[in-house]
Amino acid sequence: MGEALLSITQLNKRFDTAGGHVQALQDVELHVEEGEFITVIGPSGCGKSTLLRIVAGLDTGYTGNVTLEGAEIGGPGIDKGFIFQEHRLFPWLTVEKNIASDLPLGRPDIRKRVDELIDLVKLGGFEKSYPRELSGGMAQRVAIARALLRNPKILLLDEPFGALDAFTRAHMQTVLLDIWRRNRTTMIFVTHDIDEAVFLGNRVVILEPRPGKIRKIVPVDLPYPRKKTTTSFQELRLKVLNYFEKVDELELKDGAGI
């Protein structure tokens, strides 16, 4: 294996408050290869979203090193796509114009790329629709297409399916995996759902509560497509759950997050 696409070494992040300071992340080490699908799970307040924001270049007030293709991340850029829990589409723009964002659809190369992405996220026939006319899952697919428009080196997803109902969430997991298999964009996906983490990821990163540290990185050696009802899936789920329960015990013991 060559140099990792994303390298995080000795990452520490502290928030200063009127009452002192909060150590959000401590000594985080993570190396992500190109084309990997990494899922991150942990208790509320353990620093999952903070980690994504640092990788996205949205938060630069940290110590340690965070590099993308060997270059220090100094701010946001088109090489990093970000998907929030809410789709954050522009309500006055159609699907195709939301995907194009600030780029002109009249340009042949942009028109072609938008059409390719609409096909990729399976929204053909909805090009002229507005966000109010879409379901929650469809709106998130538009958000994913918009994030992929400039071919980012890495896609960061912060609980993008957390607000969806169970049926739509399961469908969107399958859609996202299809996008990943076809596009091979490196992804880091934050979730609270253990089943979702095991279903999607090549590796599951389990974070401890404050200060956020990596408790365990669990490889998911299951072929795609995965079925949550299989014995192998359930065994791996229980393995992750066991580590996660140890994190919960640590949280109760230390009083973190209270």
mmCIF file of C-alpha atoms in Angstrom:
data_model
loop_
_atom_site.group_PDB
_atom_site.id
_atom_site.type_symbol
_atom_site.label_atom_id
_atom_site.label_comp_id
_atom_site.label_asym_id
_atom_site.label_seq_id
_atom_site.Cartn_x
_atom_site.Cartn_y
_atom_site.Cartn_z
ATOM 1 C CA MET A 1 0.000 0.000 0.000
ATOM 2 C CA GLY A 2 1.265 3.481 -0.843
ATOM 3 C CA GLU A 3 0.850 6.752 0.987
ATOM 4 C CA ALA A 4 -2.621 7.205 2.454
ATOM 5 C CA LEU A 5 -4.957 9.657 0.755
ATOM 6 C CA LEU A 6 -5.878 11.167 4.140
ATOM 7 C CA SER A 7 -3.481 11.106 7.085
ATOM 8 C CA ILE A 8 -4.389 12.304 10.578
ATOM 9 C CA THR A 9 -1.621 12.202 13.170
ATOM 10 C CA GLN A 10 -1.568 13.397 16.786
ATOM 11 C CA LEU A 11 -4.741 15.419 16.243
ATOM 12 C CA ASN A 12 -5.906 17.395 19.268
ATOM 13 C CA LYS A 13 -8.800 19.840 19.382
ATOM 14 C CA ARG A 14 -9.810 21.969 22.365
ATOM 15 C CA PHE A 15 -12.729 24.360 22.751
ATOM 16 C CA ASP A 16 -12.169 27.225 25.177
ATOM 17 C CA THR A 17 -15.211 28.268 27.202
ATOM 18 C CA ALA A 18 -15.983 30.739 29.965
ATOM 19 C CA GLY A 19 -15.706 27.897 32.483
ATOM 20 C CA GLY A 20 -12.401 26.551 31.182
ATOM 21 C CA HIS A 21 -11.894 24.318 28.192
ATOM 22 C CA VAL A 22 -13.275 21.143 26.657
ATOM 23 C CA GLN A 23 -10.946 18.630 25.018
ATOM 24 C CA ALA A 24 -12.990 17.492 22.010
ATOM 25 C CA LEU A 25 -10.370 15.275 20.348
ATOM 26 C CA GLN A 26 -7.190 13.790 21.766
ATOM 27 C CA ASP A 27 -4.277 12.106 19.979
ATOM 28 C CA VAL A 28 -6.389 10.919 17.034
ATOM 29 C CA GLU A 29 -4.493 8.822 14.471
ATOM 30 C CA LEU A 30 -6.252 7.721 11.292
ATOM 31 C CA HIS A 31 -5.004 6.896 7.804
ATOM 32 C CA VAL A 32 -7.486 6.452 4.966
ATOM 33 C CA GLU A 33 -6.584 4.867 1.640
ATOM 34 C CA GLU A 34 -8.003 6.111 -1.655
ATOM 35 C CA GLY A 35 -11.364 4.496 -2.408
ATOM 36 C CA GLU A 36 -12.071 3.434 1.185
ATOM 37 C CA PHE A 37 -15.462 3.788 2.845
ATOM 38 C CA ILE A 38 -14.862 4.611 6.525
ATOM 39 C CA THR A 39 -17.702 4.809 9.042
ATOM 40 C CA VAL A 40 -17.277 6.631 12.368
ATOM 41 C CA ILE A 41 -19.430 5.873 15.396
ATOM 42 C CA GLY A 42 -19.443 6.975 19.024
ATOM 43 C CA PRO A 43 -21.519 8.584 21.792
ATOM 44 C CA SER A 44 -23.002 12.060 21.384
ATOM 45 C CA GLY A 45 -20.399 14.732 22.037
ATOM 46 C CA CYS A 46 -17.399 12.492 21.330
ATOM 47 C CA GLY A 47 -16.097 14.705 18.518
ATOM 48 C CA LYS A 48 -17.342 12.874 15.398
ATOM 49 C CA SER A 49 -18.648 16.014 13.685
ATOM 50 C CA THR A 50 -15.631 18.018 14.854
ATOM 51 C CA LEU A 51 -13.362 15.467 13.192
ATOM 52 C CA LEU A 52 -15.254 15.836 9.903
ATOM 53 C CA ARG A 53 -15.119 19.627 10.074
ATOM 54 C CA ILE A 54 -11.350 19.514 10.553
ATOM 55 C CA VAL A 55 -10.892 17.192 7.571
ATOM 56 C CA ALA A 56 -13.164 19.488 5.536
ATOM 57 C CA GLY A 57 -10.995 22.467 6.422
ATOM 58 C CA LEU A 58 -13.897 24.197 8.195
ATOM 59 C CA ASP A 59 -12.051 24.176 11.536
ATOM 60 C CA THR A 60 -8.331 24.941 11.571
ATOM 61 C CA GLY A 61 -7.901 25.613 15.307
ATOM 62 C CA TYR A 62 -6.222 22.330 16.239
ATOM 63 C CA THR A 63 -2.812 20.822 16.869
ATOM 64 C CA GLY A 64 -1.349 17.891 14.992
ATOM 65 C CA ASN A 65 -1.239 17.126 11.291
ATOM 66 C CA VAL A 66 -4.078 16.528 8.832
ATOM 67 C CA THR A 67 -3.002 16.018 5.221
ATOM 68 C CA LEU A 68 -4.809 15.155 1.976
ATOM 69 C CA GLU A 69 -2.535 13.625 -0.654
ATOM 70 C CA GLY A 70 0.419 14.737 1.442
ATOM 71 C CA ALA A 71 -0.627 18.417 1.582
ATOM 72 C CA GLU A 72 -1.685 20.058 4.828
ATOM 73 C CA ILE A 73 -5.397 20.925 4.902
ATOM 74 C CA GLY A 74 -5.533 24.666 5.430
ATOM 75 C CA GLY A 75 -9.173 25.386 4.636
ATOM 76 C CA PRO A 76 -12.204 24.290 2.627
ATOM 77 C CA GLY A 77 -11.835 23.512 -1.053
ATOM 78 C CA ILE A 78 -13.378 21.712 -4.008
ATOM 79 C CA ASP A 79 -11.235 18.636 -3.264
ATOM 80 C CA LYS A 80 -13.447 17.947 -0.208
ATOM 81 C CA GLY A 81 -17.219 17.424 -0.421
ATOM 82 C CA PHE A 82 -19.447 17.747 2.669
ATOM 83 C CA ILE A 83 -22.968 16.372 3.234
ATOM 84 C CA PHE A 84 -24.932 17.570 6.279
ATOM 85 C CA GLN A 85 -27.865 15.904 8.044
ATOM 86 C CA GLU A 86 -30.151 18.447 6.366
ATOM 87 C CA HIS A 87 -29.920 18.585 2.580
ATOM 88 C CA ARG A 88 -29.455 22.405 2.536
ATOM 89 C CA LEU A 89 -30.717 22.770 -1.017
ATOM 90 C CA PHE A 90 -31.657 26.170 -2.399
ATOM 91 C CA PRO A 91 -35.495 26.134 -2.368
ATOM 92 C CA TRP A 92 -35.755 28.530 -5.327
ATOM 93 C CA LEU A 93 -33.622 26.325 -7.631
ATOM 94 C CA THR A 94 -34.574 23.166 -9.500
ATOM 95 C CA VAL A 95 -32.796 19.846 -8.999
ATOM 96 C CA GLU A 96 -30.437 20.381 -11.910
ATOM 97 C CA LYS A 97 -29.633 23.958 -10.888
ATOM 98 C CA ASN A 98 -29.032 22.910 -7.269
ATOM 99 C CA ILE A 99 -26.539 20.327 -8.510
ATOM 100 C CA ALA A 100 -24.807 22.839 -10.792
ATOM 101 C CA SER A 101 -24.809 25.351 -7.912
ATOM 102 C CA ASP A 102 -22.786 28.391 -9.035
ATOM 103 C CA LEU A 103 -21.710 26.874 -12.349
ATOM 104 C CA PRO A 104 -23.602 27.672 -15.572
ATOM 105 C CA LEU A 105 -25.751 24.849 -16.934
ATOM 106 C CA GLY A 106 -25.344 26.391 -20.372
ATOM 107 C CA ARG A 107 -21.742 25.198 -20.536
ATOM 108 C CA PRO A 108 -21.657 21.847 -22.379
ATOM 109 C CA ASP A 109 -19.183 20.270 -19.924
ATOM 110 C CA ILE A 110 -21.287 21.311 -16.904
ATOM 111 C CA ARG A 111 -24.499 20.157 -18.596
ATOM 112 C CA LYS A 112 -22.933 16.761 -19.303
ATOM 113 C CA ARG A 113 -21.604 16.390 -15.766
ATOM 114 C CA VAL A 114 -24.954 17.332 -14.176
ATOM 115 C CA ASP A 115 -26.758 14.842 -16.425
ATOM 116 C CA GLU A 116 -24.259 12.127 -15.414
ATOM 117 C CA LEU A 117 -24.828 12.862 -11.732
ATOM 118 C CA ILE A 118 -28.625 12.865 -12.096
ATOM 119 C CA ASP A 119 -28.283 9.404 -13.611
ATOM 120 C CA LEU A 120 -25.840 8.334 -10.881
ATOM 121 C CA VAL A 121 -28.259 9.261 -8.059
ATOM 122 C CA LYS A 122 -31.252 7.912 -10.017
ATOM 123 C CA LEU A 123 -33.232 11.149 -10.290
ATOM 124 C CA GLY A 124 -34.004 11.076 -13.988
ATOM 125 C CA GLY A 125 -37.311 12.824 -14.668
ATOM 126 C CA PHE A 126 -36.932 15.163 -11.675
ATOM 127 C CA GLU A 127 -34.448 17.594 -13.236
ATOM 128 C CA LYS A 128 -36.966 20.471 -13.229
ATOM 129 C CA SER A 129 -38.454 19.691 -9.790
ATOM 130 C CA TYR A 130 -37.989 21.977 -6.788
ATOM 131 C CA PRO A 131 -36.894 20.777 -3.314
ATOM 132 C CA ARG A 132 -40.458 21.157 -1.943
ATOM 133 C CA GLU A 133 -41.573 18.583 -4.505
ATOM 134 C CA LEU A 134 -39.050 15.953 -3.379
ATOM 135 C CA SER A 135 -39.058 13.395 -0.572
ATOM 136 C CA GLY A 136 -36.360 13.590 2.101
ATOM 137 C CA GLY A 137 -34.360 10.789 0.493
ATOM 138 C CA MET A 138 -34.565 12.371 -2.944
ATOM 139 C CA ALA A 139 -33.411 15.721 -1.554
ATOM 140 C CA GLN A 140 -30.380 14.050 0.039
ATOM 141 C CA ARG A 141 -29.568 12.422 -3.289
ATOM 142 C CA VAL A 142 -29.510 15.894 -4.856
ATOM 143 C CA ALA A 143 -27.163 17.037 -2.067
ATOM 144 C CA ILE A 144 -24.853 14.082 -2.742
ATOM 145 C CA ALA A 145 -24.846 14.826 -6.482
ATOM 146 C CA ARG A 146 -24.012 18.480 -5.787
ATOM 147 C CA ALA A 147 -21.109 17.441 -3.550
ATOM 148 C CA LEU A 148 -19.763 15.142 -6.287
ATOM 149 C CA LEU A 149 -20.001 17.743 -9.069
ATOM 150 C CA ARG A 150 -16.364 18.839 -8.820
ATOM 151 C CA ASN A 151 -15.040 15.299 -8.354
ATOM 152 C CA PRO A 152 -13.799 15.728 -4.761
ATOM 153 C CA LYS A 153 -10.990 13.522 -3.542
ATOM 154 C CA ILE A 154 -12.979 12.742 -0.405
ATOM 155 C CA LEU A 155 -16.647 12.951 0.551
ATOM 156 C CA LEU A 156 -17.525 13.667 4.197
ATOM 157 C CA LEU A 157 -21.016 12.736 5.391
ATOM 158 C CA ASP A 158 -22.259 13.923 8.797
ATOM 159 C CA GLU A 159 -25.250 11.699 9.693
ATOM 160 C CA PRO A 160 -26.875 12.399 6.310
ATOM 161 C CA PHE A 161 -29.720 9.911 6.877
ATOM 162 C CA GLY A 162 -30.420 10.722 10.528
ATOM 163 C CA ALA A 163 -33.635 12.624 9.818
ATOM 164 C CA LEU A 164 -35.113 9.986 7.482
ATOM 165 C CA ASP A 165 -37.651 7.294 8.351
ATOM 166 C CA ALA A 166 -36.368 3.713 8.685
ATOM 167 C CA PHE A 167 -37.530 2.557 5.232
ATOM 168 C CA THR A 168 -36.086 5.578 3.418
ATOM 169 C CA ARG A 169 -32.893 5.329 5.442
ATOM 170 C CA ALA A 170 -32.365 1.699 4.410
ATOM 171 C CA HIS A 171 -33.019 2.630 0.782
ATOM 172 C CA MET A 172 -30.548 5.527 0.943
ATOM 173 C CA GLN A 173 -27.855 3.256 2.397
ATOM 174 C CA THR A 174 -28.190 1.053 -0.687
ATOM 175 C CA VAL A 175 -28.196 4.085 -3.002
ATOM 176 C CA LEU A 176 -25.039 5.476 -1.376
ATOM 177 C CA LEU A 177 -23.236 2.145 -1.669
ATOM 178 C CA ASP A 178 -24.172 1.995 -5.344
ATOM 179 C CA ILE A 179 -22.762 5.503 -5.837
ATOM 180 C CA TRP A 180 -19.584 4.535 -4.005
ATOM 181 C CA ARG A 181 -19.088 1.343 -6.011
ATOM 182 C CA ARG A 182 -19.638 3.155 -9.316
ATOM 183 C CA ASN A 183 -17.687 6.327 -8.486
ATOM 184 C CA ARG A 184 -15.096 4.996 -5.986
ATOM 185 C CA THR A 185 -14.969 8.327 -4.165
ATOM 186 C CA THR A 186 -13.291 7.979 -0.771
ATOM 187 C CA MET A 187 -15.939 8.466 1.934
ATOM 188 C CA ILE A 188 -15.997 9.117 5.692
ATOM 189 C CA PHE A 189 -19.486 8.633 7.095
ATOM 190 C CA VAL A 190 -20.491 9.634 10.651
ATOM 191 C CA THR A 191 -23.436 7.809 12.221
ATOM 192 C CA HIS A 192 -25.012 6.831 15.555
ATOM 193 C CA ASP A 193 -26.348 3.592 14.059
ATOM 194 C CA ILE A 194 -24.205 0.456 14.513
ATOM 195 C CA ASP A 195 -26.089 -1.486 11.824
ATOM 196 C CA GLU A 196 -25.560 1.380 9.389
ATOM 197 C CA ALA A 197 -21.844 1.573 10.234
ATOM 198 C CA VAL A 198 -21.302 -2.154 9.602
ATOM 199 C CA PHE A 199 -23.542 -2.227 6.527
ATOM 200 C CA LEU A 200 -21.671 0.590 4.788
ATOM 201 C CA GLY A 201 -18.063 0.637 5.907
ATOM 202 C CA ASN A 202 -14.829 -1.097 4.982
ATOM 203 C CA ARG A 203 -13.703 -0.145 8.483
ATOM 204 C CA VAL A 204 -15.646 1.072 11.521
ATOM 205 C CA VAL A 205 -13.897 3.682 13.677
ATOM 206 C CA ILE A 206 -15.221 3.718 17.257
ATOM 207 C CA LEU A 207 -14.647 6.934 19.224
ATOM 208 C CA GLU A 208 -14.606 7.241 23.008
ATOM 209 C CA PRO A 209 -16.440 10.098 24.774
ATOM 210 C CA ARG A 210 -14.661 13.326 25.685
ATOM 211 C CA PRO A 211 -11.860 13.627 25.175
ATOM 212 C CA GLY A 212 -12.616 11.982 21.844
ATOM 213 C CA LYS A 213 -10.099 9.221 21.171
ATOM 214 C CA ILE A 214 -10.180 6.234 18.852
ATOM 215 C CA ARG A 215 -11.107 3.227 20.945
ATOM 216 C CA LYS A 216 -10.938 0.669 18.143
ATOM 217 C CA ILE A 217 -10.869 0.369 14.372
ATOM 218 C CA VAL A 218 -12.802 -2.729 13.268
ATOM 219 C CA PRO A 219 -12.245 -4.078 9.722
ATOM 220 C CA VAL A 220 -15.459 -5.194 8.012
ATOM 221 C CA ASP A 221 -14.429 -8.187 5.915
ATOM 222 C CA LEU A 222 -17.859 -8.833 4.460
ATOM 223 C CA PRO A 223 -18.553 -8.814 0.710
ATOM 224 C CA TYR A 224 -20.990 -6.359 -0.849
ATOM 225 C CA PRO A 225 -23.955 -6.383 -1.099
ATOM 226 C CA ARG A 226 -24.444 -7.136 2.606
ATOM 227 C CA LYS A 227 -27.534 -8.518 4.285
ATOM 228 C CA LYS A 228 -28.189 -7.484 7.869
ATOM 229 C CA THR A 229 -29.914 -10.795 8.638
ATOM 230 C CA THR A 230 -26.923 -13.038 7.875
ATOM 231 C CA THR A 231 -24.984 -14.735 10.677
ATOM 232 C CA SER A 232 -21.690 -13.146 9.594
ATOM 233 C CA PHE A 233 -23.211 -9.657 9.668
ATOM 234 C CA GLN A 234 -24.753 -10.205 13.106
ATOM 235 C CA GLU A 235 -21.489 -11.567 14.485
ATOM 236 C CA LEU A 236 -19.590 -8.501 13.308
ATOM 237 C CA ARG A 237 -22.349 -6.239 14.576
ATOM 238 C CA LEU A 238 -22.044 -7.835 18.026
ATOM 239 C CA LYS A 239 -18.274 -7.335 17.916
ATOM 240 C CA VAL A 240 -18.720 -3.609 17.237
ATOM 241 C CA LEU A 241 -21.522 -3.411 19.809
ATOM 242 C CA ASN A 242 -19.231 -4.958 22.416
ATOM 243 C CA TYR A 243 -16.634 -2.236 21.884
ATOM 244 C CA PHE A 244 -19.366 0.392 21.821
ATOM 245 C CA GLU A 245 -20.811 -0.840 25.134
ATOM 246 C CA LYS A 246 -17.345 -0.568 26.666
ATOM 247 C CA VAL A 247 -17.310 3.040 25.506
ATOM 248 C CA ASP A 248 -20.706 3.587 27.174
ATOM 249 C CA GLU A 249 -19.350 2.078 30.403
ATOM 250 C CA LEU A 250 -16.361 4.397 30.213
ATOM 251 C CA GLU A 251 -18.680 7.370 29.675
ATOM 252 C CA LEU A 252 -20.752 6.484 32.749
ATOM 253 C CA LYS A 253 -17.647 5.857 34.829
ATOM 254 C CA ASP A 254 -15.983 9.139 33.932
ATOM 255 C CA GLY A 255 -19.165 11.183 33.763
ATOM 256 C CA ALA A 256 -18.248 12.421 30.287
ATOM 257 C CA GLY A 257 -20.968 14.098 28.283
ATOM 258 C CA ILE A 258 -23.168 14.775 31.338
#
